[in-house]
Amino acid sequence: MRVPLASTGLRDEDIEAAITVLQSGNLTMGKKVIEFEKLIANYLGVEHFVMMNSGSSANLAIFEAMMRPSKGEPLLRQGDGVLVPAIAWPTTIWPVVQLGLAPIFVDVERDTLALDLAAASTAIRNAKCPVRAIFPIHPLGRALNSNALTNFANENRLTYISDVCESLGSFENEKHAGSSGLAGSFSFYFSHHITTMEGGGVATNVLEFADDLRSIRSHGWSRDRSDVAEWTENVSGTDAKFLFLTTGYNIRPMEIQAAIGINQIRDIDSFVRKRRNIAYSVIKSIVGTSLSVVGVNSNELSFENSANSWMLIPIRVNGNNAPQRRKEILEFLETQGVETRPVLTGNFLSQPAMNRIDGRHQPASDFPIATEITETCFLVGAHHDLSEAQILHLCESLKLAVAIG
Ligand SMILES: Cc1ncc(COP(=O)(O)O)c(C=O)c1O
């Protein structure tokens, strides 16, 4: 039996919704996108949600909007530093690099995998450029401490934005991850908490920022903005329908994606509940052994009030010789059909791609916790499509793996 990390997440009703869109002939961004944006903004408890074609595009658009707003002063200028976690997804980091900003890497916390704020203070002190923003990741379904981040950002005069691509449906202090700070980016790539096949977007409570994101996702266009009338009134000599207010891309979503998203977001609570139950089963199956679920205190095995939406389940190999035992455990799980993967990309500073950027970033060895996590932890699936038999097989295989490791 196989226990995959990912599943399409598409149900018959999602496929029917997609076919209806194809038959309607309304294919490019339109009413379905607007409807989906309202539903997800409402779910997250934010004022605005701007849908895009991926979570990576959402990250890119956030930085573009901060650097080249259509009105007022930019929040970031070329050469400014942005605090980012040492365990990251590539497209958390690449927009920072691509737009001429400096990624300032910060080690993560061993038990939450979150960007470590004590290490962030040191990074600000040691930075060779002004640090103006903090861009942590809410990792693997775990919401960050938004009050601590907001206070830290205020104390250090940083703009707080966050990458929530792995953590839709998680919350902290009764607030959804990504609903604090200037903006949060989300991904609806297949296998995430909801799917639009590919897809993503940005949540924000700031209307001007949402307006700029709408321009940026569509060539820099004035269309779709709340203040379009104000701009077009003052224009002479240019066709008001072809008015461009800032730099932009074409990173628009399609109606077919939004139609699937509309179906999916209605069922998010049941998807997240299922993921929590899977995590709970895994935790119970390995409690008291040399394996543990990262960040879970074995004394707190009640999941009723859990705020974690479990994108995947991070497991740590504890004790002596953990890196070697991890290797053996992964080989064994593979023979059982249980798919595993590293924690995001592991210590991102070790990735060959980092040699292709200007070389002023810190060496991988400066991030011992990220390295330790890379060497001793791994992920297994928590997808809400897993059957009871697959969940049982996952738990039994982990129990058997303990005997090896
Ligand atoms: C932390 C993080 N940021 C960004 C992304 C990119 O999202 P997408 O695949 O929708 O481009 C991912 C992908 O899973 C991610 O894990």
CSV table of C-alpha atoms and ligand atoms in Angstrom, one decimal:
chain,number,residue,atom,x,y,z
A,1,MET,CA,0.0,0.0,0.0
A,2,ARG,CA,1.2,3.5,-0.8
A,3,VAL,CA,0.9,6.5,1.5
A,4,PRO,CA,1.7,9.5,-0.7
A,5,LEU,CA,2.7,12.9,0.4
A,6,ALA,CA,0.3,14.5,-2.0
A,7,SER,CA,-3.1,14.0,-3.7
A,8,THR,CA,-5.0,15.9,-6.3
A,9,GLY,CA,-7.7,16.8,-3.8
A,10,LEU,CA,-10.2,17.1,-6.7
A,11,ARG,CA,-13.7,15.7,-6.2
A,12,ASP,CA,-16.4,15.1,-8.8
A,13,GLU,CA,-18.2,18.3,-8.0
A,14,ASP,CA,-14.9,20.3,-8.5
A,15,ILE,CA,-14.4,18.7,-11.9
A,16,GLU,CA,-18.1,19.5,-12.8
A,17,ALA,CA,-17.6,23.1,-11.7
A,18,ALA,CA,-14.5,23.3,-14.0
A,19,ILE,CA,-16.4,21.8,-17.0
A,20,THR,CA,-19.2,24.3,-16.5
A,21,VAL,CA,-16.7,27.2,-16.7
A,22,LEU,CA,-15.2,25.7,-19.9
A,23,GLN,CA,-18.7,25.4,-21.4
A,24,SER,CA,-19.6,29.0,-20.4
A,25,GLY,CA,-16.8,30.5,-22.5
A,26,ASN,CA,-15.9,32.9,-19.7
A,27,LEU,CA,-12.3,31.6,-19.2
A,28,THR,CA,-10.1,34.5,-18.1
A,29,MET,CA,-10.3,36.3,-14.8
A,30,GLY,CA,-13.8,37.4,-14.1
A,31,LYS,CA,-16.9,36.8,-11.8
A,32,LYS,CA,-15.7,33.5,-10.4
A,33,VAL,CA,-12.4,35.0,-9.3
A,34,ILE,CA,-14.3,37.8,-7.6
A,35,GLU,CA,-16.6,35.4,-5.8
A,36,PHE,CA,-13.7,33.2,-4.7
A,37,GLU,CA,-11.8,36.2,-3.4
A,38,LYS,CA,-14.8,37.3,-1.3
A,39,LEU,CA,-15.3,33.8,0.2
A,40,ILE,CA,-11.6,33.4,1.2
A,41,ALA,CA,-11.4,36.9,2.6
A,42,ASN,CA,-14.4,36.1,4.7
A,43,TYR,CA,-13.0,32.8,5.8
A,44,LEU,CA,-9.6,34.4,6.8
A,45,GLY,CA,-11.3,37.4,8.5
A,46,VAL,CA,-9.5,40.0,6.3
A,47,GLU,CA,-10.7,42.9,4.2
A,48,HIS,CA,-9.2,41.9,0.9
A,49,PHE,CA,-7.9,38.8,-0.9
A,50,VAL,CA,-6.3,39.1,-4.4
A,51,MET,CA,-6.1,35.8,-6.2
A,52,MET,CA,-3.2,34.9,-8.4
A,53,ASN,CA,-1.9,32.0,-10.4
A,54,SER,CA,0.3,30.6,-7.6
A,55,GLY,CA,1.7,31.2,-4.1
A,56,SER,CA,5.1,32.0,-5.7
A,57,SER,CA,3.4,34.8,-7.7
A,58,ALA,CA,1.7,36.0,-4.5
A,59,ASN,CA,5.2,36.4,-2.9
A,60,LEU,CA,6.5,38.2,-5.9
A,61,ALA,CA,3.6,40.6,-6.0
A,62,ILE,CA,3.9,41.5,-2.3
A,63,PHE,CA,7.5,42.7,-2.8
A,64,GLU,CA,6.7,44.4,-6.1
A,65,ALA,CA,3.9,46.3,-4.4
A,66,MET,CA,6.1,47.3,-1.5
A,67,MET,CA,8.8,48.6,-3.9
A,68,ARG,CA,6.7,50.3,-6.5
A,69,PRO,CA,3.4,51.5,-5.1
A,70,SER,CA,1.2,53.5,-7.4
A,71,LYS,CA,1.0,56.3,-4.8
A,72,GLY,CA,3.2,57.4,-1.9
A,73,GLU,CA,6.6,56.3,-0.7
A,74,PRO,CA,7.9,52.7,-1.3
A,75,LEU,CA,8.2,50.6,1.8
A,76,LEU,CA,11.3,48.9,0.4
A,77,ARG,CA,14.0,50.2,-1.9
A,78,GLN,CA,16.7,48.3,-3.7
A,79,GLY,CA,19.5,47.1,-1.4
A,80,ASP,CA,17.2,47.0,1.7
A,81,GLY,CA,17.4,43.9,3.9
A,82,VAL,CA,14.5,41.5,4.4
A,83,LEU,CA,14.7,38.9,7.3
A,84,VAL,CA,13.8,35.4,6.0
A,85,PRO,CA,14.0,31.9,7.7
A,86,ALA,CA,17.0,29.6,6.9
A,87,ILE,CA,14.5,26.8,6.3
A,88,ALA,CA,12.5,28.2,3.4
A,89,TRP,CA,10.8,27.5,0.1
A,90,PRO,CA,12.8,28.8,-2.9
A,91,THR,CA,10.1,31.2,-3.9
A,92,THR,CA,10.0,32.7,-0.5
A,93,ILE,CA,13.5,33.9,-1.1
A,94,TRP,CA,13.7,34.4,-4.9
A,95,PRO,CA,11.4,37.5,-5.2
A,96,VAL,CA,13.6,39.2,-2.6
A,97,VAL,CA,16.7,38.4,-4.7
A,98,GLN,CA,15.1,39.1,-8.0
A,99,LEU,CA,13.9,42.6,-7.0
A,100,GLY,CA,17.3,43.6,-5.8
A,101,LEU,CA,16.6,43.3,-2.1
A,102,ALA,CA,19.0,41.5,0.3
A,103,PRO,CA,17.8,38.3,2.0
A,104,ILE,CA,19.0,38.3,5.6
A,105,PHE,CA,18.8,34.7,6.7
A,106,VAL,CA,17.8,33.9,10.3
A,107,ASP,CA,18.0,30.5,12.0
A,108,VAL,CA,14.7,28.8,13.0
A,109,GLU,CA,13.5,27.5,16.3
A,110,ARG,CA,14.1,23.8,16.9
A,111,ASP,CA,10.5,23.0,18.1
A,112,THR,CA,8.3,25.3,16.0
A,113,LEU,CA,10.5,25.5,12.9
A,114,ALA,CA,9.6,29.3,13.0
A,115,LEU,CA,12.0,32.1,12.3
A,116,ASP,CA,13.8,32.7,15.7
A,117,LEU,CA,13.2,36.3,16.8
A,118,ALA,CA,16.3,36.3,19.2
A,119,ALA,CA,18.5,35.3,16.2
A,120,ALA,CA,16.6,38.0,14.1
A,121,SER,CA,17.8,40.7,16.6
A,122,THR,CA,21.4,39.6,16.1
A,123,ALA,CA,20.9,39.5,12.4
A,124,ILE,CA,19.7,43.1,12.3
A,125,ARG,CA,22.7,44.2,14.4
A,126,ASN,CA,25.1,42.4,12.0
A,127,ALA,CA,23.4,43.4,8.8
A,128,LYS,CA,25.4,45.4,6.3
A,129,CYS,CA,22.3,47.1,5.0
A,130,PRO,CA,19.2,48.7,6.5
A,131,VAL,CA,16.8,46.0,7.4
A,132,ARG,CA,13.2,47.1,6.6
A,133,ALA,CA,11.0,44.0,6.5
A,134,ILE,CA,10.5,40.6,8.1
A,135,PHE,CA,9.1,37.8,6.0
A,136,PRO,CA,8.7,34.6,8.1
A,137,ILE,CA,7.0,31.4,6.9
A,138,HIS,CA,4.1,29.8,8.8
A,139,PRO,CA,5.6,26.3,8.5
A,140,LEU,CA,3.7,23.2,7.5
A,141,GLY,CA,0.3,24.2,9.0
A,142,ARG,CA,1.6,25.9,12.1
A,143,ALA,CA,0.6,29.5,12.7
A,144,LEU,CA,3.3,31.8,14.0
A,145,ASN,CA,2.9,34.0,17.1
A,146,SER,CA,1.5,37.0,15.4
A,147,ASN,CA,1.6,39.3,18.5
A,148,ALA,CA,5.3,38.5,19.0
A,149,LEU,CA,6.0,39.2,15.3
A,150,THR,CA,4.0,42.4,15.3
A,151,ASN,CA,5.8,43.7,18.4
A,152,PHE,CA,9.1,42.7,17.0
A,153,ALA,CA,8.4,44.5,13.7
A,154,ASN,CA,7.2,47.6,15.5
A,155,GLU,CA,10.2,47.7,17.8
A,156,ASN,CA,12.6,47.4,14.9
A,157,ARG,CA,10.6,49.5,12.4
A,158,LEU,CA,10.1,46.6,10.0
A,159,THR,CA,7.1,45.9,7.8
A,160,TYR,CA,5.7,42.5,8.8
A,161,ILE,CA,4.5,40.3,5.9
A,162,SER,CA,4.3,36.5,5.9
A,163,ASP,CA,4.4,33.5,3.7
A,164,VAL,CA,1.3,31.4,4.6
A,165,CYS,CA,1.6,29.1,1.6
A,166,GLU,CA,1.7,26.0,3.8
A,167,SER,CA,-0.7,27.0,6.5
A,168,LEU,CA,-4.2,27.9,5.3
A,169,GLY,CA,-6.6,26.9,8.0
A,170,SER,CA,-4.2,27.3,10.9
A,171,PHE,CA,-4.7,30.0,13.5
A,172,GLU,CA,-3.2,31.5,16.6
A,173,ASN,CA,-4.9,33.6,19.3
A,174,GLU,CA,-8.1,33.0,17.4
A,175,LYS,CA,-6.7,34.8,14.3
A,176,HIS,CA,-6.0,33.1,11.1
A,177,ALA,CA,-2.4,32.8,10.0
A,178,GLY,CA,-1.8,35.5,7.5
A,179,SER,CA,-4.4,37.9,8.8
A,180,SER,CA,-1.9,40.1,10.7
A,181,GLY,CA,0.7,42.4,9.3
A,182,LEU,CA,0.6,44.1,6.0
A,183,ALA,CA,0.0,41.0,3.9
A,184,GLY,CA,0.1,37.2,3.9
A,185,SER,CA,0.6,35.0,0.8
A,186,PHE,CA,-1.3,31.7,0.2
A,187,SER,CA,-0.9,28.7,-2.1
A,188,PHE,CA,-3.7,26.5,-3.5
A,189,TYR,CA,-1.3,24.2,-5.3
A,190,PHE,CA,-2.7,20.7,-5.5
A,191,SER,CA,-2.1,18.7,-2.3
A,192,HIS,CA,-2.4,21.8,-0.1
A,193,HIS,CA,-5.4,22.4,2.2
A,194,ILE,CA,-7.6,23.5,-0.7
A,195,THR,CA,-6.7,23.2,-4.3
A,196,THR,CA,-7.3,25.2,-7.4
A,197,MET,CA,-4.8,22.9,-9.2
A,198,GLU,CA,-2.2,25.8,-9.4
A,199,GLY,CA,-3.2,29.0,-7.6
A,200,GLY,CA,-2.6,31.4,-4.7
A,201,GLY,CA,-3.1,34.9,-3.6
A,202,VAL,CA,-2.6,37.6,-1.0
A,203,ALA,CA,-4.6,38.5,2.0
A,204,THR,CA,-4.4,42.1,3.3
A,205,ASN,CA,-6.5,44.6,5.3
A,206,VAL,CA,-5.0,47.6,3.4
A,207,LEU,CA,-7.1,48.8,0.5
A,208,GLU,CA,-4.3,50.7,-1.3
A,209,PHE,CA,-2.1,47.6,-1.0
A,210,ALA,CA,-4.8,45.4,-2.4
A,211,ASP,CA,-5.4,47.9,-5.3
A,212,ASP,CA,-1.7,47.8,-6.2
A,213,LEU,CA,-1.7,44.0,-6.1
A,214,ARG,CA,-4.6,44.0,-8.5
A,215,SER,CA,-2.6,46.2,-10.9
A,216,ILE,CA,0.6,44.2,-10.5
A,217,ARG,CA,-1.1,40.8,-11.2
A,218,SER,CA,-2.4,42.3,-14.5
A,219,HIS,CA,0.4,44.2,-16.3
A,220,GLY,CA,0.2,47.2,-14.0
A,221,TRP,CA,-3.3,48.0,-15.3
A,222,SER,CA,-5.7,50.4,-13.6
A,223,ARG,CA,-8.7,48.0,-14.2
A,224,ASP,CA,-10.1,46.2,-11.2
A,225,ARG,CA,-9.0,48.8,-8.7
A,226,SER,CA,-11.3,50.4,-6.3
A,227,ASP,CA,-9.9,53.9,-7.2
A,228,VAL,CA,-10.0,53.4,-11.0
A,229,ALA,CA,-12.5,56.3,-11.5
A,230,GLU,CA,-10.1,58.7,-9.7
A,231,TRP,CA,-7.2,57.7,-12.0
A,232,THR,CA,-9.2,57.8,-15.2
A,233,GLU,CA,-10.9,61.2,-14.5
A,234,ASN,CA,-7.5,62.9,-14.5
A,235,VAL,CA,-6.2,61.3,-17.6
A,236,SER,CA,-6.1,63.1,-20.9
A,237,GLY,CA,-4.5,61.9,-24.1
A,238,THR,CA,-4.5,58.2,-23.1
A,239,ASP,CA,-7.3,55.8,-23.5
A,240,ALA,CA,-8.6,55.4,-20.0
A,241,LYS,CA,-9.1,51.7,-20.6
A,242,PHE,CA,-5.4,51.3,-21.2
A,243,LEU,CA,-4.0,53.1,-18.2
A,244,PHE,CA,-1.0,51.5,-16.4
A,245,LEU,CA,-0.1,52.7,-12.9
A,246,THR,CA,2.8,50.6,-11.8
A,247,THR,CA,5.1,47.8,-12.9
A,248,GLY,CA,3.4,44.5,-13.3
A,249,TYR,CA,3.3,40.9,-14.5
A,250,ASN,CA,0.6,38.6,-15.9
A,251,ILE,CA,0.0,36.4,-12.9
A,252,ARG,CA,-3.7,36.3,-13.1
A,253,PRO,CA,-5.7,33.3,-12.1
A,254,MET,CA,-8.3,31.7,-14.5
A,255,GLU,CA,-12.0,31.3,-13.9
A,256,ILE,CA,-11.6,27.5,-13.9
A,257,GLN,CA,-9.3,27.7,-10.9
A,258,ALA,CA,-11.6,30.0,-9.0
A,259,ALA,CA,-14.6,27.8,-9.7
A,260,ILE,CA,-12.8,24.9,-8.1
A,261,GLY,CA,-11.7,27.1,-5.3
A,262,ILE,CA,-15.3,28.2,-4.5
A,263,ASN,CA,-16.2,24.5,-4.0
A,264,GLN,CA,-13.1,23.7,-2.0
A,265,ILE,CA,-13.2,26.6,0.4
A,266,ARG,CA,-16.7,25.7,1.5
A,267,ASP,CA,-15.3,22.4,2.8
A,268,ILE,CA,-12.1,23.6,4.4
A,269,ASP,CA,-13.2,22.9,7.9
A,270,SER,CA,-13.7,19.2,7.2
A,271,PHE,CA,-10.4,19.0,5.3
A,272,VAL,CA,-8.5,20.5,8.2
A,273,ARG,CA,-10.3,18.3,10.8
A,274,LYS,CA,-9.3,15.2,8.8
A,275,ARG,CA,-5.7,16.4,8.7
A,276,ARG,CA,-5.7,16.9,12.5
A,277,ASN,CA,-7.0,13.4,13.0
A,278,ILE,CA,-4.3,12.0,10.9
A,279,ALA,CA,-1.6,13.9,12.8
A,280,TYR,CA,-3.2,12.8,16.1
A,281,SER,CA,-3.0,9.1,15.0
A,282,VAL,CA,0.6,9.5,14.0
A,283,ILE,CA,1.5,11.2,17.3
A,284,LYS,CA,-0.2,8.5,19.3
A,285,SER,CA,1.5,5.8,17.3
A,286,ILE,CA,5.0,7.0,18.1
A,287,VAL,CA,4.6,8.6,21.5
A,288,GLY,CA,7.3,7.5,23.9
A,289,THR,CA,9.6,6.1,21.2
A,290,SER,CA,12.8,7.6,19.7
A,291,LEU,CA,10.6,9.3,17.0
A,292,SER,CA,8.5,12.4,17.8
A,293,VAL,CA,6.4,14.8,16.0
A,294,VAL,CA,8.2,18.1,15.9
A,295,GLY,CA,6.8,20.6,18.3
A,296,VAL,CA,4.3,18.3,19.9
A,297,ASN,CA,4.5,17.9,23.7
A,298,SER,CA,3.4,14.3,24.4
A,299,ASN,CA,1.5,15.5,27.4
A,300,GLU,CA,-0.8,17.5,25.2
A,301,LEU,CA,-2.4,14.8,23.1
A,302,SER,CA,-5.8,16.4,22.9
A,303,PHE,CA,-6.4,17.8,19.4
A,304,GLU,CA,-9.9,19.2,19.9
A,305,ASN,CA,-8.6,22.8,20.2
A,306,SER,CA,-5.5,22.4,18.0
A,307,ALA,CA,-4.7,25.4,15.8
A,308,ASN,CA,-2.4,23.4,13.5
A,309,SER,CA,-3.8,22.6,10.0
A,310,TRP,CA,-1.0,20.0,9.2
A,311,MET,CA,0.2,20.5,5.7
A,312,LEU,CA,2.5,17.6,6.3
A,313,ILE,CA,3.7,15.9,9.5
A,314,PRO,CA,7.3,16.7,10.6
A,315,ILE,CA,9.0,13.8,12.5
A,316,ARG,CA,12.2,14.0,14.4
A,317,VAL,CA,14.7,11.1,15.0
A,318,ASN,CA,15.9,11.6,18.5
A,319,GLY,CA,19.0,10.3,20.3
A,320,ASN,CA,22.4,9.2,19.3
A,321,ASN,CA,23.5,8.9,15.7
A,322,ALA,CA,20.2,10.4,14.5
A,323,PRO,CA,21.3,11.4,11.0
A,324,GLN,CA,22.4,7.8,10.1
A,325,ARG,CA,19.2,6.3,11.8
A,326,ARG,CA,17.1,8.8,9.8
A,327,LYS,CA,18.6,7.5,6.6
A,328,GLU,CA,17.8,3.9,7.5
A,329,ILE,CA,14.3,4.8,8.6
A,330,LEU,CA,13.6,6.6,5.3
A,331,GLU,CA,14.9,3.6,3.4
A,332,PHE,CA,12.6,1.3,5.4
A,333,LEU,CA,9.6,3.6,5.0
A,334,GLU,CA,10.2,3.6,1.2
A,335,THR,CA,10.0,-0.2,1.2
A,336,GLN,CA,6.7,0.1,3.0
A,337,GLY,CA,5.3,2.5,0.3
A,338,VAL,CA,5.4,5.4,2.8
A,339,GLU,CA,6.6,8.5,0.9
A,340,THR,CA,8.8,11.0,2.9
A,341,ARG,CA,10.6,14.2,2.1
A,342,PRO,CA,12.9,16.7,3.7
A,343,VAL,CA,11.6,19.6,5.8
A,344,LEU,CA,10.8,22.1,3.1
A,345,THR,CA,14.2,22.4,1.3
A,346,GLY,CA,16.3,21.8,4.5
A,347,ASN,CA,18.9,24.5,5.3
A,348,PHE,CA,18.3,26.7,2.3
A,349,LEU,CA,21.8,28.1,2.4
A,350,SER,CA,23.1,24.7,1.4
A,351,GLN,CA,21.2,24.7,-1.9
A,352,PRO,CA,23.5,25.1,-5.0
A,353,ALA,CA,21.3,27.9,-6.2
A,354,MET,CA,22.5,30.0,-3.4
A,355,ASN,CA,25.9,30.0,-5.1
A,356,ARG,CA,24.3,31.8,-8.1
A,357,ILE,CA,23.3,34.9,-6.1
A,358,ASP,CA,25.8,37.6,-5.3
A,359,GLY,CA,27.7,35.7,-2.6
A,360,ARG,CA,27.2,38.2,0.2
A,361,HIS,CA,24.8,35.9,2.1
A,362,GLN,CA,25.8,34.0,5.2
A,363,PRO,CA,27.3,30.5,5.0
A,364,ALA,CA,25.1,27.5,5.7
A,365,SER,CA,27.2,26.7,8.8
A,366,ASP,CA,25.9,29.9,10.5
A,367,PHE,CA,22.5,28.1,10.9
A,368,PRO,CA,23.1,25.1,13.2
A,369,ILE,CA,19.4,24.5,14.0
A,370,ALA,CA,18.4,24.5,10.4
A,371,THR,CA,21.2,22.0,9.7
A,372,GLU,CA,20.2,19.8,12.6
A,373,ILE,CA,16.6,19.8,11.4
A,374,THR,CA,17.7,18.9,7.9
A,375,GLU,CA,19.8,16.0,9.2
A,376,THR,CA,17.4,14.6,11.8
A,377,CYS,CA,13.8,15.4,10.7
A,378,PHE,CA,11.6,14.3,7.8
A,379,LEU,CA,8.0,14.8,6.6
A,380,VAL,CA,5.2,12.3,6.0
A,381,GLY,CA,1.8,13.0,4.4
A,382,ALA,CA,-1.3,14.3,6.1
A,383,HIS,CA,-3.5,14.8,3.1
A,384,HIS,CA,-7.3,14.7,3.8
A,385,ASP,CA,-7.7,12.3,0.9
A,386,LEU,CA,-5.9,9.5,2.8
A,387,SER,CA,-8.1,6.5,3.6
A,388,GLU,CA,-8.4,4.9,7.0
A,389,ALA,CA,-6.4,2.0,5.7
A,390,GLN,CA,-3.6,4.3,4.5
A,391,ILE,CA,-3.5,6.1,7.9
A,392,LEU,CA,-3.3,2.8,9.7
A,393,HIS,CA,-0.5,1.7,7.4
A,394,LEU,CA,1.4,4.9,7.9
A,395,CYS,CA,1.1,4.5,11.7
A,396,GLU,CA,2.1,0.8,11.7
A,397,SER,CA,5.1,1.5,9.4
A,398,LEU,CA,6.3,4.3,11.7
A,399,LYS,CA,6.1,1.9,14.7
A,400,LEU,CA,8.1,-0.7,12.8
A,401,ALA,CA,10.6,2.0,11.8
A,402,VAL,CA,11.2,2.7,15.4
A,403,ALA,CA,12.6,-0.8,15.8
A,404,ILE,CA,15.2,-0.1,13.1
A,405,GLY,CA,16.0,3.4,14.3
B,1,LIG,C1,6.5,28.2,2.1
B,1,LIG,C2,6.1,28.2,0.7
B,1,LIG,N1,6.1,29.3,0.0
B,1,LIG,C3,5.7,29.4,-1.3
B,1,LIG,C4,5.3,28.3,-2.0
B,1,LIG,C5,5.0,28.3,-3.4
B,1,LIG,O1,3.6,28.1,-3.7
B,1,LIG,P1,3.2,27.7,-5.2
B,1,LIG,O2,3.6,26.3,-5.4
B,1,LIG,O3,1.7,27.8,-5.2
B,1,LIG,O4,3.9,28.6,-6.1
B,1,LIG,C6,5.3,27.0,-1.3
B,1,LIG,C7,4.9,25.8,-2.0
B,1,LIG,O5,4.4,24.9,-1.4
B,1,LIG,C8,5.7,27.0,0.1
B,1,LIG,O6,5.8,25.8,0.7
